[in-house]
mmCIF file of C-alpha atoms in Angstrom:
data_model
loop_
_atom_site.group_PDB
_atom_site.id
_atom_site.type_symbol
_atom_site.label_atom_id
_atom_site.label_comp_id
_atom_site.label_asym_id
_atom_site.label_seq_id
_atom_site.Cartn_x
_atom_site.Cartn_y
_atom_site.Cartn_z
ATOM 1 C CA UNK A 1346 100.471 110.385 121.604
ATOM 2 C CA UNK A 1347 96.391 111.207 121.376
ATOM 3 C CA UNK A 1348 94.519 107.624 120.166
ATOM 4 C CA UNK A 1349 90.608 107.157 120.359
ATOM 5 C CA UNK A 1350 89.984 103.886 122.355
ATOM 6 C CA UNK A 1351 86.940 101.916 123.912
ATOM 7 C CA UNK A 1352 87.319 99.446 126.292
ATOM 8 C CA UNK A 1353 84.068 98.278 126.144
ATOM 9 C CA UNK A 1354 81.562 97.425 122.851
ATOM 10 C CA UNK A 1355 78.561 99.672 122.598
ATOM 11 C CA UNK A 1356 77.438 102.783 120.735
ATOM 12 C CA UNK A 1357 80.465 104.294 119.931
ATOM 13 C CA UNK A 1358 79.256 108.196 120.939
ATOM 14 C CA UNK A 1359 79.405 106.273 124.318
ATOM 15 C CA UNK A 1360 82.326 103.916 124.701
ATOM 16 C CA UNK A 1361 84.826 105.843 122.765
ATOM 17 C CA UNK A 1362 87.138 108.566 124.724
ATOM 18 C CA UNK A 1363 90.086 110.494 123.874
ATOM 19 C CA UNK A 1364 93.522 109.142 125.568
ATOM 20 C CA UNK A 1365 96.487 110.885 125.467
ATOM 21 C CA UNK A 1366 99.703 109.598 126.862
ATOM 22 C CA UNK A 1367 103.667 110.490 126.448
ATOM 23 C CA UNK A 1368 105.850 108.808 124.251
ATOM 24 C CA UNK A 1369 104.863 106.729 121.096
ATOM 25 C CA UNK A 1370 105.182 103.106 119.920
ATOM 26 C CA UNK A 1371 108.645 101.676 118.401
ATOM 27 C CA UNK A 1372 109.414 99.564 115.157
ATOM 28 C CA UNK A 1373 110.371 95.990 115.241
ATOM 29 C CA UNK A 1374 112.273 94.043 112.747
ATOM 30 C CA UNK A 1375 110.700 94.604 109.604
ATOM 31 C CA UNK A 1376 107.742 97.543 110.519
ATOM 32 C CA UNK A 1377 107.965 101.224 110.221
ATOM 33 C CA UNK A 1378 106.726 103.930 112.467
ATOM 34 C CA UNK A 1379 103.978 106.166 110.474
ATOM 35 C CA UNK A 1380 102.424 109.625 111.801
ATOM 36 C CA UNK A 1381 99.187 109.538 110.428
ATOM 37 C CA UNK A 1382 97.767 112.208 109.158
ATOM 38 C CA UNK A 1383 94.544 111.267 108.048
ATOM 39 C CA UNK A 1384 92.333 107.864 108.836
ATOM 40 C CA UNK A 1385 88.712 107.636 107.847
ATOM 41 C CA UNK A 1386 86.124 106.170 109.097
ATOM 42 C CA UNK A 1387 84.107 103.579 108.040
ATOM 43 C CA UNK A 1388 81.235 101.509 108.768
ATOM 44 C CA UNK A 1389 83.044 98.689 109.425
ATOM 45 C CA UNK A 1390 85.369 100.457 112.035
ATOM 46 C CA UNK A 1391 82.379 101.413 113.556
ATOM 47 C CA UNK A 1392 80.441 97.849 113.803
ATOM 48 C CA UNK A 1393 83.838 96.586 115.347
ATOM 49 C CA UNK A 1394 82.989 99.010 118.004
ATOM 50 C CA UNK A 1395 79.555 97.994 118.471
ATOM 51 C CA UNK A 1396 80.176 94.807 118.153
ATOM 52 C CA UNK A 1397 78.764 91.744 116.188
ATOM 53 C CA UNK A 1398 75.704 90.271 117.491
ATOM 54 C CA UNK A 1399 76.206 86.543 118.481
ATOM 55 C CA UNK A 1400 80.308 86.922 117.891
ATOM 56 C CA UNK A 1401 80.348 89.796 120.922
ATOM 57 C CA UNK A 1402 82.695 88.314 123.198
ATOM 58 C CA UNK A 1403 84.888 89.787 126.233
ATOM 59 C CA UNK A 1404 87.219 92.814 125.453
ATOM 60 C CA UNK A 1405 90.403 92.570 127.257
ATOM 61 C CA UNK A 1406 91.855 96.111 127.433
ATOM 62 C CA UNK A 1407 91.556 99.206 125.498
ATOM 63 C CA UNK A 1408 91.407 99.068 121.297
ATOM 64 C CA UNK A 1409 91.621 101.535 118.688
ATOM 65 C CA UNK A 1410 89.266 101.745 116.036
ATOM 66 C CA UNK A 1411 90.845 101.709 112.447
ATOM 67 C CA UNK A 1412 92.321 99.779 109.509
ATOM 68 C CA UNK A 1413 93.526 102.564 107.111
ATOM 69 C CA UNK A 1414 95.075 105.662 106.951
ATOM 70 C CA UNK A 1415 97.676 107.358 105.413
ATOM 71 C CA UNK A 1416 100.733 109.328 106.843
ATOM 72 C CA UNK A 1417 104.519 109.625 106.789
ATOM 73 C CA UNK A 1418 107.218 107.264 108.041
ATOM 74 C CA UNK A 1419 108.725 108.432 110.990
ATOM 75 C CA UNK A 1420 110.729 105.740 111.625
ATOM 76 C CA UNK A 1421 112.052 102.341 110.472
ATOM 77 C CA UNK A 1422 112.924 99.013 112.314
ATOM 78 C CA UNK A 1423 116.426 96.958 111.954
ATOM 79 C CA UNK A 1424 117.125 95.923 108.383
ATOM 80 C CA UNK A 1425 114.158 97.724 106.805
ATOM 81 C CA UNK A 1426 115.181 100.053 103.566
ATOM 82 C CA UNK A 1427 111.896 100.752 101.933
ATOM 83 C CA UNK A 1428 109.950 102.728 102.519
ATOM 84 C CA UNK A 1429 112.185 105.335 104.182
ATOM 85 C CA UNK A 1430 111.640 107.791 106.802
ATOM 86 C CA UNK A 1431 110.109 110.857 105.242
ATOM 87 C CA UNK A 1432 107.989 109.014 102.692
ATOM 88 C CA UNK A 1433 104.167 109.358 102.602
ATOM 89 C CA UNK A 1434 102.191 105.784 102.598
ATOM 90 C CA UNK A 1435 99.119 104.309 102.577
ATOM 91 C CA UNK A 1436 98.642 101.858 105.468
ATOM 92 C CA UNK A 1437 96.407 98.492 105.731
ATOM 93 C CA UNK A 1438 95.508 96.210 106.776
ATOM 94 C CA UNK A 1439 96.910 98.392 109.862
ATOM 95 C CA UNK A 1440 94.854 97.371 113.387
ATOM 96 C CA UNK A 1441 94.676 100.491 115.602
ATOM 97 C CA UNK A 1442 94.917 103.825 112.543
ATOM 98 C CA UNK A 1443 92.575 106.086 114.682
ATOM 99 C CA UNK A 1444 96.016 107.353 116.728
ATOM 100 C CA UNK A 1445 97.965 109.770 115.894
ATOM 101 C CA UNK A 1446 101.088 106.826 115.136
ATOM 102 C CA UNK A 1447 100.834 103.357 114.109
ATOM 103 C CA UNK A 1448 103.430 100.452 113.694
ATOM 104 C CA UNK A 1449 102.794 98.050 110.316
ATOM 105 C CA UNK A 1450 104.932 95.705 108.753
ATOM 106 C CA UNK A 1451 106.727 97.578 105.926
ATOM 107 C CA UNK A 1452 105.069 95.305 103.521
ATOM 108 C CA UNK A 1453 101.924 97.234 104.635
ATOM 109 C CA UNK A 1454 103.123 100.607 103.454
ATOM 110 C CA UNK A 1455 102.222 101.520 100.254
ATOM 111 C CA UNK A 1456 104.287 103.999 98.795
ATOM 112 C CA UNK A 1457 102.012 107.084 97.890
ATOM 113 C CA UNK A 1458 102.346 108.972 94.476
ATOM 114 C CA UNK A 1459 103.533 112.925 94.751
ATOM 115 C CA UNK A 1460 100.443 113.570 92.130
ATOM 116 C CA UNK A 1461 97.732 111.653 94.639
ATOM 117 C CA UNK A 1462 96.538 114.192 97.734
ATOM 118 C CA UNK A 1463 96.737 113.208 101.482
ATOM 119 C CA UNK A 1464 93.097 113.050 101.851
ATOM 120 C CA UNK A 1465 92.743 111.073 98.794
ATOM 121 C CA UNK A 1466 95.617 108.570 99.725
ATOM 122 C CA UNK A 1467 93.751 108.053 103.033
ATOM 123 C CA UNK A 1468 90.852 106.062 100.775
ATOM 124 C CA UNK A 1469 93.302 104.276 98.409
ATOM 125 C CA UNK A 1470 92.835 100.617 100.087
ATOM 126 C CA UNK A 1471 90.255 99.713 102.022
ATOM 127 C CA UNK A 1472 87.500 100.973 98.966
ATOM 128 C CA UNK A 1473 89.234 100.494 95.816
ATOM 129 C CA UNK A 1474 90.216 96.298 97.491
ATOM 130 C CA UNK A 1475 86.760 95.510 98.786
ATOM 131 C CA UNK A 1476 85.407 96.418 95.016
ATOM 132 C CA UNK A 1477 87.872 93.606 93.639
ATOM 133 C CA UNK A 1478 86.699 91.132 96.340
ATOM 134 C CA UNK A 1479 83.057 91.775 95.463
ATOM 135 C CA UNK A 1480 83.768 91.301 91.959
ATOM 136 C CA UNK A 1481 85.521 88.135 92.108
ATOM 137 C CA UNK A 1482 82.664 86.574 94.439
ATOM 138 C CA UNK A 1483 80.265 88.154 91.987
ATOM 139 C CA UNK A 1484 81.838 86.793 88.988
ATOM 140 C CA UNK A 1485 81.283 83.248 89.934
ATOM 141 C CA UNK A 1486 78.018 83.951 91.587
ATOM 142 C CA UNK A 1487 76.846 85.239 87.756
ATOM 143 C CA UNK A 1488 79.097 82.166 86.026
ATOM 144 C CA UNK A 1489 79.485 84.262 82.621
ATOM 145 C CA UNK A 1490 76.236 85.483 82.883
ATOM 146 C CA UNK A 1491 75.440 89.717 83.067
ATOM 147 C CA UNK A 1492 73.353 89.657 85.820
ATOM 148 C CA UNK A 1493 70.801 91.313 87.126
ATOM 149 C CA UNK A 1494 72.623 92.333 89.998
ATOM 150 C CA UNK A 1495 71.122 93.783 92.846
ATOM 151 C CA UNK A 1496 73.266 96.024 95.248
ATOM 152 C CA UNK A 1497 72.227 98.487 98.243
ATOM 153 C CA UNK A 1498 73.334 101.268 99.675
ATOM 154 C CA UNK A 1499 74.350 101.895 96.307
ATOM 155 C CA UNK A 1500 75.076 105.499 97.271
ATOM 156 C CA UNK A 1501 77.965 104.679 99.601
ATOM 157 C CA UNK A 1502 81.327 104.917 98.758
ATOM 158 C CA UNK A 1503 81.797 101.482 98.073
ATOM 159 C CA UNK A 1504 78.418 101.364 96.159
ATOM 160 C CA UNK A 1505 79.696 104.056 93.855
ATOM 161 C CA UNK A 1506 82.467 101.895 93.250
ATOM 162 C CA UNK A 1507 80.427 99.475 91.886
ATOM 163 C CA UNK A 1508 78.235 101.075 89.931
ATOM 164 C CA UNK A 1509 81.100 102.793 87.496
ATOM 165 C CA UNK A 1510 82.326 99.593 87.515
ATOM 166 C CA UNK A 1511 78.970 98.188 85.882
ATOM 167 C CA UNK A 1512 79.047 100.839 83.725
ATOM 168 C CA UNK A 1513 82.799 100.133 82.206
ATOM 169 C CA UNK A 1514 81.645 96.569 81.928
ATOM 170 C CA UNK A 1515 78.102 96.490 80.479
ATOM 171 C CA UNK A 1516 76.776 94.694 84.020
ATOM 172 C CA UNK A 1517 72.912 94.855 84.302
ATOM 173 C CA UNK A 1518 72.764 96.204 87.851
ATOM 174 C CA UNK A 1519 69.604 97.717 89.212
ATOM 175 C CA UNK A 1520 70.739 100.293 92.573
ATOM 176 C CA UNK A 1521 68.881 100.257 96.016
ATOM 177 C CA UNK A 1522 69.335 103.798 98.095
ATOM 178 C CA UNK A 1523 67.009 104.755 100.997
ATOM 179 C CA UNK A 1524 65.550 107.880 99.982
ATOM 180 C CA UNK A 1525 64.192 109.577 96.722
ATOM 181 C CA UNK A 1526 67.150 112.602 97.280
ATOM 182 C CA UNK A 1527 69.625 109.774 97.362
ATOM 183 C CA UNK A 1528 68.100 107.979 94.021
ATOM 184 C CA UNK A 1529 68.372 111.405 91.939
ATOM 185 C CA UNK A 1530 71.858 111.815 93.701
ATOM 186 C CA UNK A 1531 72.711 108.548 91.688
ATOM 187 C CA UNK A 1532 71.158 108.802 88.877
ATOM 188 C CA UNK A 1533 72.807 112.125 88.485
ATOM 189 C CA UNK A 1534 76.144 110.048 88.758
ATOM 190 C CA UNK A 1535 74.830 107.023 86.641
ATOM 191 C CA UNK A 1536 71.769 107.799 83.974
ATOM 192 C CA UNK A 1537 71.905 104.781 82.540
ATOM 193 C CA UNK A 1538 71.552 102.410 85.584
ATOM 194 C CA UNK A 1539 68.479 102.059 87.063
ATOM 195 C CA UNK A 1540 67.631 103.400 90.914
ATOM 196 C CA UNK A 1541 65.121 102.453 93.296
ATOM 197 C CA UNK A 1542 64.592 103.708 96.557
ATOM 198 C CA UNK A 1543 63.564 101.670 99.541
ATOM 199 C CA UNK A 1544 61.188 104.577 100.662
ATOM 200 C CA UNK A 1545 58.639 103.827 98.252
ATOM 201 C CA UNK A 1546 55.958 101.939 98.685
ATOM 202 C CA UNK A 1547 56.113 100.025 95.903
ATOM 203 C CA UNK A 1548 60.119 99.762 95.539
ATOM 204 C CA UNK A 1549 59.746 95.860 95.229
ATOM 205 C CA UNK A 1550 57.805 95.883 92.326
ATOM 206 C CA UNK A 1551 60.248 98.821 90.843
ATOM 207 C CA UNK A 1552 63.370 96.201 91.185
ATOM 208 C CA UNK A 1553 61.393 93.351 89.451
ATOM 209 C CA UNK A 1554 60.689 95.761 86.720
ATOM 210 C CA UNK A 1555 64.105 97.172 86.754
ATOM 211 C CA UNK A 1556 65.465 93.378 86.414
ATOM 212 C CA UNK A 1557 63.166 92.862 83.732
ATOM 213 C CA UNK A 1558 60.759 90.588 85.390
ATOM 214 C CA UNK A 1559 63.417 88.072 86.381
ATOM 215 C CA UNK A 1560 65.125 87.477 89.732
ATOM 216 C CA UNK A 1561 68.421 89.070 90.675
ATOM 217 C CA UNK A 1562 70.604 86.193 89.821
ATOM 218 C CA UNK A 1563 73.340 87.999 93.147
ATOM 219 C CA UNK A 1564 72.523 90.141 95.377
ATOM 220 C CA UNK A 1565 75.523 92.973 96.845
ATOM 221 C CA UNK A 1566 74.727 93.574 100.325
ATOM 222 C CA UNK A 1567 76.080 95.878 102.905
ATOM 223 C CA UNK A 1568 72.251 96.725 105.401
ATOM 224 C CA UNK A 1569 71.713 93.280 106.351
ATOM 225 C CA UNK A 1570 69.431 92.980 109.048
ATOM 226 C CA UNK A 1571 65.253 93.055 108.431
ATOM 227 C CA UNK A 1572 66.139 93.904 104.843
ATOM 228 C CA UNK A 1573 67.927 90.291 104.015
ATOM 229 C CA UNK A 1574 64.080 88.949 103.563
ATOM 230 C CA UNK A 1575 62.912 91.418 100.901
ATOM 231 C CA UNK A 1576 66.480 90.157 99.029
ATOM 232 C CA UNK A 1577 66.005 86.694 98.976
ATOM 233 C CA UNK A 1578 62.790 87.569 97.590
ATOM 234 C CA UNK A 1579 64.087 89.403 94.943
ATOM 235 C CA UNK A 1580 66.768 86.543 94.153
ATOM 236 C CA UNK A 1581 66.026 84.196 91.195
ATOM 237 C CA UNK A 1582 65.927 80.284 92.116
ATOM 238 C CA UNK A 1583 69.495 79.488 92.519
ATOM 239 C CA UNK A 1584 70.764 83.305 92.944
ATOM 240 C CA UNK A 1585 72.935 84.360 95.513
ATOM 241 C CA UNK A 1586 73.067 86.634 98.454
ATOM 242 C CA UNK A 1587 76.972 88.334 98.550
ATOM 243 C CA UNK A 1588 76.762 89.937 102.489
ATOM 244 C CA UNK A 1589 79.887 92.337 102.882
ATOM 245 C CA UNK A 1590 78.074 94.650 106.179
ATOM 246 C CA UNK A 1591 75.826 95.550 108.641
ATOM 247 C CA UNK A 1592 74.501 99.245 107.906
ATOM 248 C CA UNK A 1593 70.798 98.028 108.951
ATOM 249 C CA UNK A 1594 68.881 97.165 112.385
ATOM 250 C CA UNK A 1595 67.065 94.163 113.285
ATOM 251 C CA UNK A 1596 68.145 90.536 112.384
ATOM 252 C CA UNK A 1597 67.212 87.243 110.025
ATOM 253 C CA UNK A 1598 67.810 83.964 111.140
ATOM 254 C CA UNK A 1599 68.988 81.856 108.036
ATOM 255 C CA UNK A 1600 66.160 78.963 109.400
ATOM 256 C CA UNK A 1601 63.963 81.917 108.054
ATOM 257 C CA UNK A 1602 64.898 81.672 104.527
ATOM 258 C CA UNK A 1603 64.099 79.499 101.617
ATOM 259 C CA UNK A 1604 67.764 78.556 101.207
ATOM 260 C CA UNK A 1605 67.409 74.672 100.417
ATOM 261 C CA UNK A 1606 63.859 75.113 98.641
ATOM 262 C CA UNK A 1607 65.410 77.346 96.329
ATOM 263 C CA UNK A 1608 68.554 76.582 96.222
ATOM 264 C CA UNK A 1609 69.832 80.071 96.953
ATOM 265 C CA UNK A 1610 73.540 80.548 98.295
ATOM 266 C CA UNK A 1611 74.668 83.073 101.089
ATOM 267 C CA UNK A 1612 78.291 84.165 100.905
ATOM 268 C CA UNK A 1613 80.218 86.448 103.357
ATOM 269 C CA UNK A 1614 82.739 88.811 101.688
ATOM 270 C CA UNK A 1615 85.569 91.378 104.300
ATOM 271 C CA UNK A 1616 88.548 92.681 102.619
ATOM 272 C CA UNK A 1617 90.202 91.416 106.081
ATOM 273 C CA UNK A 1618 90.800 88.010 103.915
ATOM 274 C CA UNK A 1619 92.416 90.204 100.733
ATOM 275 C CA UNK A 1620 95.806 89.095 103.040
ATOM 276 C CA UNK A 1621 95.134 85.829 102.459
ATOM 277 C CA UNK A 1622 96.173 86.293 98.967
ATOM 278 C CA UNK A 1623 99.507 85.513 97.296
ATOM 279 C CA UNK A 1624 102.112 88.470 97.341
ATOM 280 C CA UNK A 1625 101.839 88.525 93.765
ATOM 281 C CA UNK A 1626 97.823 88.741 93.492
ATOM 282 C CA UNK A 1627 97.771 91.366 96.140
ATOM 283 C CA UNK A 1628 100.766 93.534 94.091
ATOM 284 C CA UNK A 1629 98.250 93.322 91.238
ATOM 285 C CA UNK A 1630 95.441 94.693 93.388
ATOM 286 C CA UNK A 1631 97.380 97.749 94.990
ATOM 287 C CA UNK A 1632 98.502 98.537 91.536
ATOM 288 C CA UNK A 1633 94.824 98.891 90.626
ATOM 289 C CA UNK A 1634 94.141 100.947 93.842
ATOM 290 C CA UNK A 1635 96.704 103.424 93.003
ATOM 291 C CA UNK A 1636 95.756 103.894 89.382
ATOM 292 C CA UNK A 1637 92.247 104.569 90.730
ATOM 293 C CA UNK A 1638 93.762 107.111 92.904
ATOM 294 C CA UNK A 1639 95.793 108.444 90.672
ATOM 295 C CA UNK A 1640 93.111 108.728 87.516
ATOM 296 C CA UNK A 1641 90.149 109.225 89.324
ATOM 297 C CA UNK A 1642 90.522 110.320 92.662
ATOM 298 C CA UNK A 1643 86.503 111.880 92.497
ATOM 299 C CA UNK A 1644 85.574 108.323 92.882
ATOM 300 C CA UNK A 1645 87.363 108.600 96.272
ATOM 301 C CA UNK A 1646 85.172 111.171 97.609
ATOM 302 C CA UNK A 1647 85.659 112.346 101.844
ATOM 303 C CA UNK A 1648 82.566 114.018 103.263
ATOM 304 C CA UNK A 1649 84.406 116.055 105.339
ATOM 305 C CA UNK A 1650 87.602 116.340 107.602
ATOM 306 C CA UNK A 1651 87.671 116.297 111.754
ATOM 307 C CA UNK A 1652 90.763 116.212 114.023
ATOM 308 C CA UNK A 1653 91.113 113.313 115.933
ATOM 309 C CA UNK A 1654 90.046 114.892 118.835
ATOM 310 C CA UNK A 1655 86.979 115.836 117.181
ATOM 311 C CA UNK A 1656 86.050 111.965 116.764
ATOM 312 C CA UNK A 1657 82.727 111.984 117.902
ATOM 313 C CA UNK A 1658 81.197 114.621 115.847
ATOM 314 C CA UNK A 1659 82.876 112.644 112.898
ATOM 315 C CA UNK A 1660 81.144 109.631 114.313
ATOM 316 C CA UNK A 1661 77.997 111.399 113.933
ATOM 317 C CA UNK A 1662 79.114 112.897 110.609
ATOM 318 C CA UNK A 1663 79.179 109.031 109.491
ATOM 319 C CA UNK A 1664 76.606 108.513 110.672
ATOM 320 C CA UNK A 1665 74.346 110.321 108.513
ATOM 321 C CA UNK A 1666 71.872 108.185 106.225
ATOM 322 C CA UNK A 1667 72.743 111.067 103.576
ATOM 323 C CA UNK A 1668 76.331 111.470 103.936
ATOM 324 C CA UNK A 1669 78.079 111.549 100.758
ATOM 325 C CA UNK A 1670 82.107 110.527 100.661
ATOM 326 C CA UNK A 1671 84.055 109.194 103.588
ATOM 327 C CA UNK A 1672 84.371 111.275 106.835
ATOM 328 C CA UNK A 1673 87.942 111.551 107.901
ATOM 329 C CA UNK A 1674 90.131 111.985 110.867
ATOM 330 C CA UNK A 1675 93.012 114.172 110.513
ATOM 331 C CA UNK A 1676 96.624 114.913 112.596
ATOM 332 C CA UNK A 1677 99.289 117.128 112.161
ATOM 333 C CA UNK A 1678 102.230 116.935 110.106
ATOM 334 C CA UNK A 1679 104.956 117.268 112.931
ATOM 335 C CA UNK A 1680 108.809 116.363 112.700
ATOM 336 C CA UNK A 1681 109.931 114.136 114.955
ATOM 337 C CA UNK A 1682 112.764 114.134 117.151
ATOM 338 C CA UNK A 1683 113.426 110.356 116.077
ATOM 339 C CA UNK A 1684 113.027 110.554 112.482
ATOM 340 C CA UNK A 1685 115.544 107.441 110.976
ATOM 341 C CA UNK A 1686 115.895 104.387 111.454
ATOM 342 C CA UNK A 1687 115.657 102.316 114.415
ATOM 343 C CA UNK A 1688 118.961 100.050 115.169
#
């Protein structure tokens, strides 16, 4: 079995390596066995490499990067029925996806449509269920009101998410990308919502404009970093600053910010707490996911597609300020000798 692994945090062109060993891991009660055959990569597997400034700690052992993918049961533990060996699935929140098998509970394997593609299938989660946590923080950061909202890296896949979503529901959200190409990119996508890029001088002013001379009343963030001043500027008294990622360099210290003075609230979104909802609230959100796939599987774009072993040029691939769609790491799709079920 090939898996990527670091057993150290740094930049991942450095710590990561290519393992290969025989064998591959076996279901428990309850999990299936999945070959995956395609896993992408995003920025969040890639900060987990890195690691978090101030929450770095000691790694004990190798890890594999990943919390997605998609690929077919191989295998099934004692008592499990559903899904059955053979069946393509969408896997998360699966630990350890950049491999070419994982083990999840069977609760984590989402059946995948015969009409959705493997590529697309490999996107069906992680995107489409951040979206629905932002918009539930969002909605009572607004409390009935339609905004402004203010979101960066608006032309990431997540961004994009966002932005059809404020145009299905009238939202008054004003789009941060880094360069002019990527604001006519987006506008392309989205005429009637308003783009600024950070490259201009005068992109501050732009956003005020864009808000119509009021504060952002919430803030979407995925840069973090040097950039979290600039927001808090452009937050009206009382706003609030949604964080869901790191995409930027440097660092603010909350002291820094005019949090009590203007009453302004800071709140941390990761679809890692999505499994903290009931079984019936998270049936209602894969449901969505699938539709999505299923209806409008453009809006689940992939960049491009790398082998496994090919992990560090799709590292750099994602790496790439004007990547568009979600790089991807691909397997095979091999029979197994121990296809069935596991007794």
């Amino acid at each position: 079995m090939r898996s990527v692994v670091h057993t150290r945090q740094g930049d991942p062109a450095e710590v990561l390596s290519l393992r290969e060993e025989p064998g591959r891991p076996r279901p428990g009660a309850g999990e299936v066995l999945v070959r995956l055959l395609a896993r992408p990569v995003h920025p969040g597997d890639l900060v987990a490499v890195e690691g978090v400034p101030g929450l770095a700690g000691q790694q004990e052992g190798a890890r594999i990067p990943g919390v997605e993918g998609m690929g077919v049961v191989e295998s099934v533990g004692p008592d499990v029925r559903d899904p059955a060996p053979g069946r393509r699935v969408a896997v998360f929140p699966a630990p350890g996806t950049w491999a070419d098998f994982v083990v999840v509970g069977a609760d984590r394997a989402v059946p995948v449509p015969d009409e959705v593609g493997d590529d697309t299938a490999a996107l069906m989660l992680v995107n489409p269920l951040t979206v629905l946590m932002l918009h539930r923080a969002l909605e009572q950061a607004l409390d009935g009101h339609r905004g402004p909202v203010l979101q960066t890296a608006a032309g990431s896949s997540v961004g994009r998410l966002v932005a059809a979503a404020a145009v299905r529901h009238g939202l008054h959200l004003v789009n941060l990308v880094r360069s002019t190409s990527g604001a006519r990119t987006l506008r392309a996508l989205f005429p009637t919502l308003p783009v600024v890029a950070t490259s201009d001088a005068d992109w501050r002013e732009q956003v005020r404009r864009a808000a119509g001379g009021q504060g952002a009343r919430a803030v979407l963030d995925s840069v973090g970093g040097t950039l979290i001043r600039d927001l808090t500027d452009l937050l009206a008294d009382g706003g609030t600053l949604i964080t869901y990622g790191r995409l930027g360099s440097g660092t603010t210290a909350l002291e820094e910010l005019p949090l009590v003075q203007r009453g302004l609230t800071v709140r941390g979104v990761t679809v890692w707490h999505w499994a903290h909802r009931t079984p019936e609230e998270r049936a209602r959100d894969i449901a969505f996911a699938v539709d999505l796939a299923q209806t409008s599987p453009e809006s689940l774009e992939v960049a491009a597609c790398y082998d496994l072993a090919d992990f560090k040029a799709a590292v750099e691939h994602a790496r790439r300020p004007a990547k568009s769609g979600t790089v991807l790491l691909t397997g095979t799709r091999e029979t197994g000798a121990e296809e069935g079920s596991v007794r």
